CSV table of C-alpha atoms in Angstrom, one decimal:
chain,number,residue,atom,x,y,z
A,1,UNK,CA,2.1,38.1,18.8
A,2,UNK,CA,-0.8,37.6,21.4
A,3,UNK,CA,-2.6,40.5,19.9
A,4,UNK,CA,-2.7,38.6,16.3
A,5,UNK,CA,-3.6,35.4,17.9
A,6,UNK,CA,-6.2,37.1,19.3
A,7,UNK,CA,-7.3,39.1,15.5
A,8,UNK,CA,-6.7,35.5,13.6
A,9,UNK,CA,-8.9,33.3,16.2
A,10,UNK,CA,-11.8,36.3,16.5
A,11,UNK,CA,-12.0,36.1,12.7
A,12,UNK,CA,-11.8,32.3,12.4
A,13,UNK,CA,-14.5,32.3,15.0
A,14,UNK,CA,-16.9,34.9,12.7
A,15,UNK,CA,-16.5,32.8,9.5
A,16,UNK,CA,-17.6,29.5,11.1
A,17,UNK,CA,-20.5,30.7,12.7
A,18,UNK,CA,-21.7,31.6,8.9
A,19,UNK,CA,-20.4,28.3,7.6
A,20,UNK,CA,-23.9,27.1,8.4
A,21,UNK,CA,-26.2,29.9,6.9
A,22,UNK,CA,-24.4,30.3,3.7
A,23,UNK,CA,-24.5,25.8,3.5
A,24,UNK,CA,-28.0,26.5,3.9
A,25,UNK,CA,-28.3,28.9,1.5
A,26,UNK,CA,-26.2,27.0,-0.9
A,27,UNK,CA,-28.0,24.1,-0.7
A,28,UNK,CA,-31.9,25.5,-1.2
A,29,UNK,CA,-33.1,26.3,2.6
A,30,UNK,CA,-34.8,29.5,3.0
A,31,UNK,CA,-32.4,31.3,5.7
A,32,UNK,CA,-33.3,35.0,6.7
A,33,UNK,CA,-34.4,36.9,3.5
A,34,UNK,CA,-33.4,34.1,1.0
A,35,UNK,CA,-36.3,32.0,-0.4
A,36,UNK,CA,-36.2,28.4,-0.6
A,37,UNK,CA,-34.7,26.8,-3.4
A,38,UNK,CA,-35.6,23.2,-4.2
A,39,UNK,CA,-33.8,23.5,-7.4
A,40,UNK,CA,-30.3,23.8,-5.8
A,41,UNK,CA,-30.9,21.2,-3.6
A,42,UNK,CA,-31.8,18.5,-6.3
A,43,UNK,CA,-29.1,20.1,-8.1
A,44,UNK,CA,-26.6,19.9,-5.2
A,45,UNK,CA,-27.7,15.9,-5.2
A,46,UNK,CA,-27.6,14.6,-8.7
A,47,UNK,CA,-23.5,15.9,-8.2
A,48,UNK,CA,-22.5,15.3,-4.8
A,49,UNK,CA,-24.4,11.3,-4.8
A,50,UNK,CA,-22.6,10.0,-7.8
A,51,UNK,CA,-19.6,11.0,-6.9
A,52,UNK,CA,-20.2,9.8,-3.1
A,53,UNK,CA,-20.8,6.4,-4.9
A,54,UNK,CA,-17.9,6.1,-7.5
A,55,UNK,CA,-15.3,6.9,-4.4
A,56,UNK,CA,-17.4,4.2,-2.1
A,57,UNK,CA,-16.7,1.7,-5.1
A,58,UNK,CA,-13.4,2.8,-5.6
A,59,UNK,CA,-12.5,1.9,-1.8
A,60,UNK,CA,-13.9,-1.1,-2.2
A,61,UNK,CA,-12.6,-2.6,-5.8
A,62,UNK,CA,-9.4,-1.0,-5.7
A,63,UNK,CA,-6.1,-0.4,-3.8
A,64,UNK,CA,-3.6,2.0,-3.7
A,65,UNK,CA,0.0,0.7,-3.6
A,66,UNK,CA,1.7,3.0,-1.0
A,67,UNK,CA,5.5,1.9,-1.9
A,68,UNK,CA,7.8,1.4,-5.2
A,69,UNK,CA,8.2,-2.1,-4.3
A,70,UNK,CA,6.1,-3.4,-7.1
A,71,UNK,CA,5.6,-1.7,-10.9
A,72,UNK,CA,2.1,-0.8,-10.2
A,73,UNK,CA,-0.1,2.3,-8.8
A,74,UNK,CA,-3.9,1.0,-8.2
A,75,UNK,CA,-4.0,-2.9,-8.5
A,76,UNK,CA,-7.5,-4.7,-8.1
A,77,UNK,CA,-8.1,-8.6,-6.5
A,78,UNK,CA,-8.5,-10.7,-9.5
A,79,UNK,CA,-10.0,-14.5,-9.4
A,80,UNK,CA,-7.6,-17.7,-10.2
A,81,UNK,CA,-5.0,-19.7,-8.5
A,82,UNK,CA,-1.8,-17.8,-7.3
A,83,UNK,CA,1.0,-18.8,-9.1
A,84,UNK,CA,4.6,-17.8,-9.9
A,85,UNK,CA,4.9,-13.8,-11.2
A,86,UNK,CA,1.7,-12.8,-9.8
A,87,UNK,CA,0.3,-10.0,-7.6
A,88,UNK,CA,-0.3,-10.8,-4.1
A,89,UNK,CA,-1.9,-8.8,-1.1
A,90,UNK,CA,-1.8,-9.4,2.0
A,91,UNK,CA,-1.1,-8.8,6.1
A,92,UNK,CA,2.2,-8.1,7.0
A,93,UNK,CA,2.9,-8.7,10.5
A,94,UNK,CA,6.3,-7.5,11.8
A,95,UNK,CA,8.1,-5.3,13.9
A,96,UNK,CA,9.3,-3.2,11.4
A,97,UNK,CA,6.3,-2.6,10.1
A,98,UNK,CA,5.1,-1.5,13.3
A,99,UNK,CA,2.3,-2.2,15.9
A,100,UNK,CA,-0.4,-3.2,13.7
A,101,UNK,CA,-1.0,-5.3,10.6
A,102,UNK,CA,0.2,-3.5,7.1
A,103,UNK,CA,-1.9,-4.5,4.4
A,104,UNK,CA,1.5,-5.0,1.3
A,105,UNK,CA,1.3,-6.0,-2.3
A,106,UNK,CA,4.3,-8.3,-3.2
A,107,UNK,CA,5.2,-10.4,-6.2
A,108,UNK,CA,5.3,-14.2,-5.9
A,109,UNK,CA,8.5,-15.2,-7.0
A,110,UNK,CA,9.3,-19.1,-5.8
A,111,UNK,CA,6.3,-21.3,-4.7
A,112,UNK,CA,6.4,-25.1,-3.6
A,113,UNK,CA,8.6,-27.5,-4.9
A,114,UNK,CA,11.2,-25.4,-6.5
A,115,UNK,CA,14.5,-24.8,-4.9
A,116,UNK,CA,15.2,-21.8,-2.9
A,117,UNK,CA,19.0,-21.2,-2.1
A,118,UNK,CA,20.5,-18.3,0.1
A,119,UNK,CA,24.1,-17.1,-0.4
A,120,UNK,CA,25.8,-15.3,2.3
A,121,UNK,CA,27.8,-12.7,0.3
A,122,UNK,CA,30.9,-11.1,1.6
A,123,UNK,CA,30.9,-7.4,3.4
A,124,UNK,CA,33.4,-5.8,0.3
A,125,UNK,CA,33.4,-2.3,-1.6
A,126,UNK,CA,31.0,-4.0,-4.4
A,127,UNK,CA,28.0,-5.6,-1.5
A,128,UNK,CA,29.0,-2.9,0.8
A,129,UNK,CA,25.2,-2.9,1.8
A,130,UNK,CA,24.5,-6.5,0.5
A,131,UNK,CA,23.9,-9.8,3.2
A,132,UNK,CA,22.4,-12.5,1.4
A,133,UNK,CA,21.1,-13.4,-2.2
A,134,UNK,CA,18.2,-15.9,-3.0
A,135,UNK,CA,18.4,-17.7,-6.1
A,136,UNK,CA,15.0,-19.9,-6.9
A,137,UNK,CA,16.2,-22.7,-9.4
A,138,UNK,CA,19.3,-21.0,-9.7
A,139,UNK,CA,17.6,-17.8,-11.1
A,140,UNK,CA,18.1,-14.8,-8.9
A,141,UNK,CA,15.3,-13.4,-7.0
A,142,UNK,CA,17.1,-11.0,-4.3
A,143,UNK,CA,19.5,-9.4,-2.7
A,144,UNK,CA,19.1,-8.2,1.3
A,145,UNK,CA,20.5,-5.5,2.4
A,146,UNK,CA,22.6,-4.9,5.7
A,147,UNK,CA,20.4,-1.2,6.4
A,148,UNK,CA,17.8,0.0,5.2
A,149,UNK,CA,16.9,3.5,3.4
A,150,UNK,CA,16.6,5.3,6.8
A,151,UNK,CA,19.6,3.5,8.3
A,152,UNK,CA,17.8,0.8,10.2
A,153,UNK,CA,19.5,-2.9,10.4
A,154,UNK,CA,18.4,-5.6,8.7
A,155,UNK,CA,19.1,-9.2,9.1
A,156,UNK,CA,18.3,-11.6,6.2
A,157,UNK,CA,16.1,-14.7,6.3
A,158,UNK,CA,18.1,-17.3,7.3
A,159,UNK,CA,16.8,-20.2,4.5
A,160,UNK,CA,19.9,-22.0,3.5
A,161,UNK,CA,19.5,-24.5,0.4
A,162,UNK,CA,16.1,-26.6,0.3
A,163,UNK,CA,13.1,-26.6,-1.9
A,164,UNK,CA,10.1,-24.9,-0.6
A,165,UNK,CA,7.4,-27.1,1.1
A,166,UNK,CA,3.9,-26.6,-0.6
A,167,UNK,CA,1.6,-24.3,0.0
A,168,UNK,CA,4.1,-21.8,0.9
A,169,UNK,CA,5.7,-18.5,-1.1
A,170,UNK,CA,8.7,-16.7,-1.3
A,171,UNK,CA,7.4,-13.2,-2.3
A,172,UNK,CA,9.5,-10.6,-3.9
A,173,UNK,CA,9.8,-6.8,-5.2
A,174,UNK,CA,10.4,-5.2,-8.4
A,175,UNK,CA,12.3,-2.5,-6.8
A,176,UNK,CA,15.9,-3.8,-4.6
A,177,UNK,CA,14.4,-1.9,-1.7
A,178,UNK,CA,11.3,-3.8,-1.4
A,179,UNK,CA,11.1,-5.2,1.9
A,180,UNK,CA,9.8,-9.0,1.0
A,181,UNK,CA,10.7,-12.4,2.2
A,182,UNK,CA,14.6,-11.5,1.9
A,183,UNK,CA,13.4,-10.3,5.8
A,184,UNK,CA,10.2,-12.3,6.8
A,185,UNK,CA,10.5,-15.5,5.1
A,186,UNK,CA,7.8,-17.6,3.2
A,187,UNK,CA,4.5,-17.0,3.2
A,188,UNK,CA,1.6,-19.5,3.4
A,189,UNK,CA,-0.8,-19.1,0.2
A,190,UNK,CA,-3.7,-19.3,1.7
A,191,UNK,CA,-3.1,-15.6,3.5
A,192,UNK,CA,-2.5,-14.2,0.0
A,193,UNK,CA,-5.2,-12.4,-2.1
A,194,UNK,CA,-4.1,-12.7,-5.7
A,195,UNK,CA,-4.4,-9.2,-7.7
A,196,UNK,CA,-3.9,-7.5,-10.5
A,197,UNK,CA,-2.7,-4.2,-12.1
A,198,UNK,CA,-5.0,-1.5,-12.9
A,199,UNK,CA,-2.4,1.4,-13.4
């Protein structure tokens, strides 16, 4: 075993220390009996730039949506007023999400003024996962769940039955697993970034 350890890290050891002559050579520089070659250089450029660029604009225009909790891939900020149904981005803060802030893209689904109601729902063989659902204007929105996919506890968002005070959001997910406001509660508008679907 120490012997091929030995064979494998002598030969990994060989190859880098050409890395640099055949980058050289692959990119115009006279190295040892090669001639320069401007030509592969400028060739070399005109690829490798443009593409440098598109992913640079890429990372900044668009965003990658990590999770199944919304029915989108790559979503993009998009100007206008947030309102009810649209995409929203923004920093999730808490412990379940771990020790730093987790940029999420949620669905607004109850804003200010309408009526959000939570419904404690009984531990049987139909809700055997089920805690809570939230009905905004008596429409559903969600259903929390007792654990989560990897077995961790959940405890809904204690709301009870008032409207929503202004300027505040009850965001949601297309998918029942989404973890939304059924766990953090409303969210101020003013943190959200409204966005829209790309793919």
């Amino acid at each position: 075993m120490l012997k091929l350890a030995f064979h494998l890290g002598k030969a990994g050891s060989i190859r880098l220390a050409a890395l640099p002559r055949e980058a050289a050579i692959a990119l115009g520089g006279a190295v040892a009996d090669q001639p320069p070659s401007p030509r592969r250089l400028w060739i070399a450029n005109a690829v490798i730039l443009p593409l440098a660029w598109m992913v640079w604009f890429a990372l900044h225009h668009y965003v990658l949506v990590m999770s199944a909790s919304v029915n989108a891939w790559v979503v993009q900020p998009a100007p206008g007023l947030i309102a009810k149904g649209d995409l929203v981005s923004f920093d999730l803060v808490h412990p379940l999400a771990g020790p730093v802030p987790v940029r999420v893209t949620k669905r607004v689904m109850c804003v200010g003024g309408e009526k959000l109601l939570q419904i404690a729902l009984p531990m049987d063989a139909r809700h055997h996962n089920a805690r809570s659902a939230y009905l905004c204007d008596g429409r559903l929105v969600g259903v929390s769940r007792a654990f989560g996919r990897n077995g961790q506890a959940l405890a809904p968002y204690p709301w009870g039955d008032h409207p929503i005070p202004p300027g505040q959001a009850y965001l949601g997910s297309d998918h029942d697993d989404g973890f939304d406001s059924r766990y953090y509660g409303l969210i101020a508008i003013e943190r959200l970034t409204r966005m829209e679907r790309v793919l």
